Each structure stands twice: as C-alpha cells, then as structure tokens.
Amino acid sequence: MANIVVLVKQVPDTNAKIVVSGDRVDLSAVKKVMSPYDEFAVETALQHREATGGEVTALTLGGAGADKVLKDAKAIGVDHIVRIDSEAELDSNALQTAITSVLSELGAEVIYCGKSAADSGAGSTGPGIAERLGWASVSNVTSVAFDGGITVVAPSEGGNARISVSMPAVISCDKGNIKVRKPNVKGIMQAKKAKVDVKSISVQASSVAVVSHSMPPAKPAGKSYEGGAAAAEVARLLRDEANVI
Amino acid sequence: MEHPLSMSYGPLPGWLLLLVLGAISGGFFLYQVVKASRLVLIGAPDNRFDNWGARIKEVITGWLGQKRVLEDRIAGGIHVLMFWGFLMLSTDMFDLATANWFSHNLLPDVVRGPWNLIVETGYTIALIGCCAALLRRVVFTPEKLKGKSQLEGNFILVLIMTITLTSFVVEAGEAGVSSTWEPIGAWVADTMSPSTLLVVASYWMHMLAISTFLFLIPLSKHMHLVMAFPNVFFHDMRPMATMEPLARGEDGKAVLLDDLDIESFGTVNYTDLTWRNLIDGWACTSCARCQDVCPAFQSGKSLNPMQIIHDVRHYANDNSTALMAGETPAQDIIARFGEEAIWACTTCHACVEACPIYIDHVPKLTDARRHLMMERMEFDESVEETIAPLMATIENLESDSNPYGLPAHERGDWAEGLDVKVAEPAEYIYFAGCAASFDERNKKVARDTISVMKEAGLDVGILGMQEGCSGDSARRAGNEYLFQMLAETNLATFEEIGVKKIVASCPHCFHTLGKEYKDYGGEDIEVMHHSQLINHLQQEGKLPDPKHDPSVTFHDPCYLGRIGGELDAPRNAIGGVDVEIERHGKQSFCCGAGGAQMWMEEDADQRVNVIRAKEIAETGAETVAVGCPFCSTMVSDGLSAIDSKMEVKDIAEIVWEQIKANDAAIEAKKAAPVQTEA
C-alpha cells in the first residue's frame, strides 16, 4: 500500500500557434492541456497503485481553470484530485516550496512528476521538491517496475542505468516505453462530477520575474545552387558555415 | 348439401373437429405472437407515439399501398396480389368456420353479394400471385435465391395455393352459388359438379392449410404478416440518418454535456436496443433487398444487413427464457452481430432505403459502436487493424478538431489571398469542413466555391481557425461524446458570430450541421449544400446559365442524394447529365468512405471504391462530377486502381471553370479589333 502523489501541470496545447503580443505571450485563444510528460507520470503512478495497492492523488497549482487537467487525471483513474489555489505566476523556488508544504499534509510516500513542463521546460520541480523533503530523487526515468520495490531505468552517461529506489522518493518521468491509458467516456463523465480539493495556502513571493517574451528570430532563407559548377562552393559552405561535413 | 361442419365424422361432429383444430393452431399462433411481443417490449423506451396523422398516412401508402414493396416491380407486383388478396379474402374465414352463419345471419342481405365478390376476387388474385411467385422461385430463380433452401418459401406458396383452390370447390358445393357474385365458384359448380366427398375434403383441406399456416407464421419469415404493420406505423419519422443524442431533456432537446448524467453508453445487451428496433427482427421478410445494395456485403466484407436483423430475432429466441426473466445472457448482442460486421458499415443507408417494411439496420450497428468506442474501449482482434487508424483519427479530432492532426490554427489558411471575411458576420458562411480545409486536392474546391459565391456578388465569410470539425465521423464511429463536444463548440461559434446561413461543400457537414445540430441548438440556421446554392444563383440569374457537357456524368454522394434528398441541384448546376451511372439518384452506390470508413483500414481485395469506379467508368463519360470531398478521394483512387483516365471534378470546380471560360471569351471579344469597313 502506498500513498502516491502525482504532480500535474496545465500548459498551452503543444500544437497551438504561439503569438507574442506586446512583450508577453498571448495565450488567451490557446487551449490548455496536461503537460505531456505529466501524462507519463500519471500512468506510472496508476501502475504503481495497481502493483502494490494504495491511492493516487493528482496535485496541481493554479486557478480554477487548472481543474481541467485534474479531471483529465481523474478520468483515467486517480483517486483524489487536489489544487493549490494560486493565480500568481510563481518562480521555481516559490512553486516548489508551496507544493512541498501541501505534500506533507497529503502524507505522500512517493511522488511522480513529468521530467519537465512543456511550457517552461526547466525540469527543476521534481529534484527541487526532493531537495526540500530530503528524499531520494531520480529524474528522466523511461520505465518503472514494481517487483518488491521500485526499480527504474534512467539514462546515464553512455547508456541506461537500472536503479533501485527506496521510498520516500521523487521520480520524474520521460516518454520511454510508457503507454498512457485513454479514458473512456464513462470515466470522463464521472470525472466531471468529481470534487476538487482546493487548498488555500500563503505562497511566498517570487524572487525572479519574467521581463519579456519574444519570438525566436525567423530562420534565414535557404540558399539554392544549381549545376555541377557550384559543387565546390556548396562543399565549402557545408564545411565552413553549416559545419556539417 | 349439408355443410361439412354440420356433418358427423364417426362419433365426432364436424364443429368439434374444427374447434380442436382451431384451438391447437390458434393457441400456438397466439402463444408465439405474445412471446414475440414480450421479447420486443423488453427493449429500451422510444417515443413513437407522436405525429399520428403522418404515421397513419404512411400506413396507408407504405403498408396498404405497398409503396416500397413495389420498388421491385416484379417481386413487388406479385406480393401486392397476394397481400391484397389475403386482405380481401380474410373475412371468409369467419364464414367457413361458422357454417355460413357469418354471411347469412350477420351480414345484411344487401352486403352479402358484394362481400362474396370481394372474397372471390381476393382468392383469385392471391392464386395468381401465388402461381407467379412459384414460377419466379422455381423457373426464373433470382441470383440471390440460388443455392439457398427454397423449402420454406415454396411450402408456404403451396399452402396458399391449397387455400385458394379449395375455396372455389367449397363455394361450388354451397347451395345457390351466385354467378354474379361468385363467378369462379359458379363456374366450378357448372363444369365440375363436385361430389359431396370432394367438397367435404376440400373444406377440411382448406381448414387444415390455414391451421398449418398459423403454425408456420410465427416460426418463419411470415411473421411479417403480423409485425410489418407495427413496423411501418412506428417507423422513424425523423430525416433519414439522423442519429439519436445521448439523452433528451423534457423539452425534447439533447441534454448538453455539462448536464449529462448517464451511466452506460450505446448497445451491448439485447435490451439496450429500443423496442422499435427489436420489432425489425420479426418484421423482416428476408427479401434480401438490403443485402443486394449493401456496399460492405457487395465488397465481400463480414456485414450482411439482413443477417443483423435476423440476429436480433434469433438471439431473442435462443435466449428467450433468460431475457423474459430479466436476466442478461452470457453472450451479448455485440458478439452476436460480430465486430467485423459492426465496423464494416458505411452508414450509406442504402439498406434502409431499400427495405420494403421500414427496417432500420444502421442504428443497431452505430449503437453497438457507441458502446465499443465510449465504454468498452477494447476491440476484437479481428478488427484491430481496421480500427487502429480510426483511433488515431479520434485523437486528432479531440486535440485539433480535424481528422488529420494538423494544427487547428492552420484551418483557414486555404483562403489566403481570397479577400473573404474571416470569423465575422456575413450573409453566407461557407463551412469548408476538414477535407477542404486541409486536404490539398480539396482546398481547390473550397477556393472555387468562394470564387463562385463572390462572382454572384454574395456577402460571404468563413470561420477560419474558429471552424471545427462538424463531428460526422466521430458520431458515425460511435464517439457520441466527442461529436457532441464538437457540435456544442461549433454552435457556440455560430452564435458568437451570428451565423444565419451556412453553405457546405461536404454532404456530411451538410447533413450533420443541417439536421443533427438542430437537437443541440441553432434551430434557425439554414444549411445548404454548395450545389443547391449554385443552382439557386443560376436560376436567379446571378450566375451565368450552366453549359451542358455531354461527356460529364455525376456520382450522387449518399449524404446528399439518398439521405439529403437532393438529386436535381447538383445535376442542374453543371447543366444536366446525359449519361447516368447505372445506380444513381437514391439508388446510388456508396464510394466506401461514409460512416467513418474514410479513417479505417480496408482490405485491398474488398474495396468499395473499386466497385463504384468500375460502374462510373462503364458510362464512358470523360469526367465524373462529385459533390463530396470523400467521394472525390475515393472515386479518384478507385479509378486509378482500374487504370481509368477519367477525371474527377467537384461541382464547384466545373462551375468555376465555366465562369472563367465565359469571362475569358467576353474579354477576348472586347479585345478583338473592331472591324471597320474599308
């Protein structure tokens, strides 16, 4: 029996067109989805429960709009859904502190999260929380087995490492060979009716702030050459400018 | 002579013999009818008690008038003779069973003569029909009957023949047979003067034949004698192929997703089918007209629509004890239908159109899909390959609102440079649909449609990236939840932008937006197919008259022609069609893409589009006009597969080509130097 918590984050649809208006990304017309790596974390958490028994709680931080990702997790089978209520844009430090404070309250024994969020891409939440809790931490795991304990596979220099992890631990999940289950409509309908446990806590102020967003510079137009005479020039450019040969 | 019923046969009086015979056969018949009715009434509820006027009218034309039966002139004509014959002769049974008390004591004298004539005519035309039917079955056996047991059908015909022939002999034996009102009976009396023994034997043969018939009716396809009437009366009065929402509120409208509270989805058990759906099983006459027109069956797939209907009745009979006790049999109805059959349907509704007694084959399959897609989410090994691409399509629809998985924000890109309003109010909103928005070949159709509308001076807009998939594929694939989500999203967009008139070049959008969305809102929005608008604009003189091209034929898309009821507009829009494909109009044959088949895997040797392409190529036309993006793709692929060089063009492309050619001719005329006299 394990008390399992999975951290989920709402991010802009990864297929959406990102527009910067003024000096900020304009997400008003963009659909929000669960960060794709978090889906692997939810699946792994559910597999953990199925192997050892216990309960899975999905936890997020955000405004009421973030309930959608919790309900998505509920639809495929998590037991409880909890949201730390905060509309503020938090930096990693403030966010990890806030989540950590609630984790103890939830009595978590093992925590799963995505290896990084699809929007910020920082990858610091898992290790940061483990640091605060003083727990074991494994990142970027590509497969998990529950034969007696928890055994994960994570990339290491020049290959993969098979690592035995003892609880309590924080495990961040990569895509690997984890196949995420799909909700059936019955699950979706029941999830819609599920109640979100909203935690109101005081959140510390961020110590860093985003000054502005900007689009990456447009790719310069490609060059084209015709005929055999240009071959020497093409070879030179590939070697000196593109650095590919 | 004494009436055979008043005679004594050894120690037994005739009336006692008849009473025993009647009690056994009548009792059996009644028992079976009650059993069948109970097996029907345990079905799910369905309100079919509305609109009595229209229902009665349909009974008059469809049941009494045999409207649909007569679609097959020969078999239908024969059937009409026997059907009307039996209606006319039926009351004679009372007369025969009461030793003429019925006609002599109950009927007023003035009626007796004409009544006799009606009965006599009934026997006569039933006999003619019966002989013709035997001739058809035995001598001119239709292809579909070859190799199958004819025993039941032929035995029934022999019974009918016995009933009719013996009746004339019995009449001849009656005192005072009238040559005016019973001419054949009188003729038999005159020419044969049948002996008492022959009359008595005929009487009992007649009664015995009727009794045998009473045994056979409930055990055979002849149960349609009982069940055809309720099947016609309670038929689905909504426009063809309009599917039922997950739940309806008290106002009759679909319950919106936010308020939806249901536990199970679609059909998995026999009792999930509505009672009206269940009657079909007993009403089926096994005429096989559905099987003859089914693209899945014709291309060699596992689906035979007639078998699905038989499955309902056989399943009920096999499990009758459990079902009537309210238990759930171990095998569910999905397993009986077979998943291969369930996933082979193109929802083209050719079977429904062909059925003489208003059977609804398609909902049984789409309801089963609903269960598989929304609840079970596990598929039989036999369909895994078929389903795999469909599942990817469903995911794409969920994330990007199009089946291709292309970014939703690129949806309106096809209209770049066309100077058309995007997501703002306009008199006409062109709903491009997924295919014309993302598929390169079909983007041209969208652009040409806009060009034609602008040529006519219309105030036209598109929804651009705010447009979403209509949900047709999701709905026919059984994902009703996704369909409703897409429908509600589109309807919210329509309301926000103030959409009043929608033009669709995809018949699936045309059907879904125009008929099915009405259950969810947007009742005032008028939806038309682009061929209808173009034809209308031509008639109003806002577009030049179409030019007739004898080398063009037209393939009717199922959801425009048979289901949409629009056969003339696309033909008129391109200036008329001289060379029709053999199966055209309401009898058109599916291209193979409907019912979400576009997104499923089809075995290379079972391609529906190849069958259709051959039929199209047989016309000898140079171009086949289409009015559906999926038909366009399927027909093009089919024609390539048979190495045909025939061109495939959408109605809008043909019309726009003609307009451009016309404009170019005018320009050339203007530019030509004015001839002056020397």
PDB file of N, CA and C in Angstrom, chain B residues 41 86 110 114 116 158 200 249 262 285 314 510 588 631 662:
ATOM      1  N   LEU B  41     -41.107  -5.947 -26.303  1.00  0.00           N
ATOM      2  CA  LEU B  41     -41.427  -4.883 -25.345  1.00  0.00           C
ATOM      3  C   LEU B  41     -40.424  -4.748 -24.201  1.00  0.00           C
ATOM      4  N   PHE B  86     -55.162 -11.560 -49.726  1.00  0.00           N
ATOM      5  CA  PHE B  86     -55.413 -12.020 -48.363  1.00  0.00           C
ATOM      6  C   PHE B  86     -56.269 -11.051 -47.559  1.00  0.00           C
ATOM      7  N   VAL B 110     -78.088  -6.941 -48.385  1.00  0.00           N
ATOM      8  CA  VAL B 110     -77.602  -6.080 -49.457  1.00  0.00           C
ATOM      9  C   VAL B 110     -76.073  -6.141 -49.574  1.00  0.00           C
ATOM     10  N   PRO B 114     -71.930  -8.223 -52.720  1.00  0.00           N
ATOM     11  CA  PRO B 114     -70.618  -7.568 -52.916  1.00  0.00           C
ATOM     12  C   PRO B 114     -69.519  -8.189 -52.043  1.00  0.00           C
ATOM     13  N   ASN B 116     -69.279 -11.279 -51.140  1.00  0.00           N
ATOM     14  CA  ASN B 116     -68.874 -12.506 -51.816  1.00  0.00           C
ATOM     15  C   ASN B 116     -67.921 -12.211 -52.975  1.00  0.00           C
ATOM     16  N   VAL B 158     -47.360 -23.309 -51.681  1.00  0.00           N
ATOM     17  CA  VAL B 158     -48.247 -24.455 -51.929  1.00  0.00           C
ATOM     18  C   VAL B 158     -49.451 -24.383 -50.978  1.00  0.00           C
ATOM     19  N   VAL B 200     -66.421 -31.828 -49.198  1.00  0.00           N
ATOM     20  CA  VAL B 200     -66.078 -32.025 -47.783  1.00  0.00           C
ATOM     21  C   VAL B 200     -64.555 -32.104 -47.629  1.00  0.00           C
ATOM     22  N   GLY B 249     -33.765  15.986 -22.990  1.00  0.00           N
ATOM     23  CA  GLY B 249     -34.417  16.591 -21.837  1.00  0.00           C
ATOM     24  C   GLY B 249     -35.920  16.599 -22.027  1.00  0.00           C
ATOM     25  N   ILE B 262     -25.252  10.129 -17.324  1.00  0.00           N
ATOM     26  CA  ILE B 262     -25.657   8.770 -17.698  1.00  0.00           C
ATOM     27  C   ILE B 262     -24.539   7.790 -17.375  1.00  0.00           C
ATOM     28  N   THR B 285     -38.774  -9.745 -43.920  1.00  0.00           N
ATOM     29  CA  THR B 285     -39.362 -10.721 -44.835  1.00  0.00           C
ATOM     30  C   THR B 285     -38.289 -11.537 -45.542  1.00  0.00           C
ATOM     31  N   HIS B 314     -33.153 -14.194 -33.789  1.00  0.00           N
ATOM     32  CA  HIS B 314     -32.587 -15.483 -33.376  1.00  0.00           C
ATOM     33  C   HIS B 314     -31.994 -15.388 -31.973  1.00  0.00           C
ATOM     34  N   PHE B 510     -23.107  19.021 -44.391  1.00  0.00           N
ATOM     35  CA  PHE B 510     -24.447  19.455 -44.777  1.00  0.00           C
ATOM     36  C   PHE B 510     -25.501  18.711 -43.954  1.00  0.00           C
ATOM     37  N   SER B 588     -28.030   5.326 -55.637  1.00  0.00           N
ATOM     38  CA  SER B 588     -26.574   5.453 -55.817  1.00  0.00           C
ATOM     39  C   SER B 588     -25.827   4.516 -54.877  1.00  0.00           C
ATOM     40  N   CYS B 631     -16.009  11.411 -51.475  1.00  0.00           N
ATOM     41  CA  CYS B 631     -16.271  10.733 -52.743  1.00  0.00           C
ATOM     42  C   CYS B 631     -15.152  11.069 -53.716  1.00  0.00           C
ATOM     43  N   ASN B 662     -16.125  31.588 -69.730  1.00  0.00           N
ATOM     44  CA  ASN B 662     -17.106  32.552 -70.210  1.00  0.00           C
ATOM     45  C   ASN B 662     -16.525  33.971 -70.162  1.00  0.00           C
TER      46      ASN B 662
END
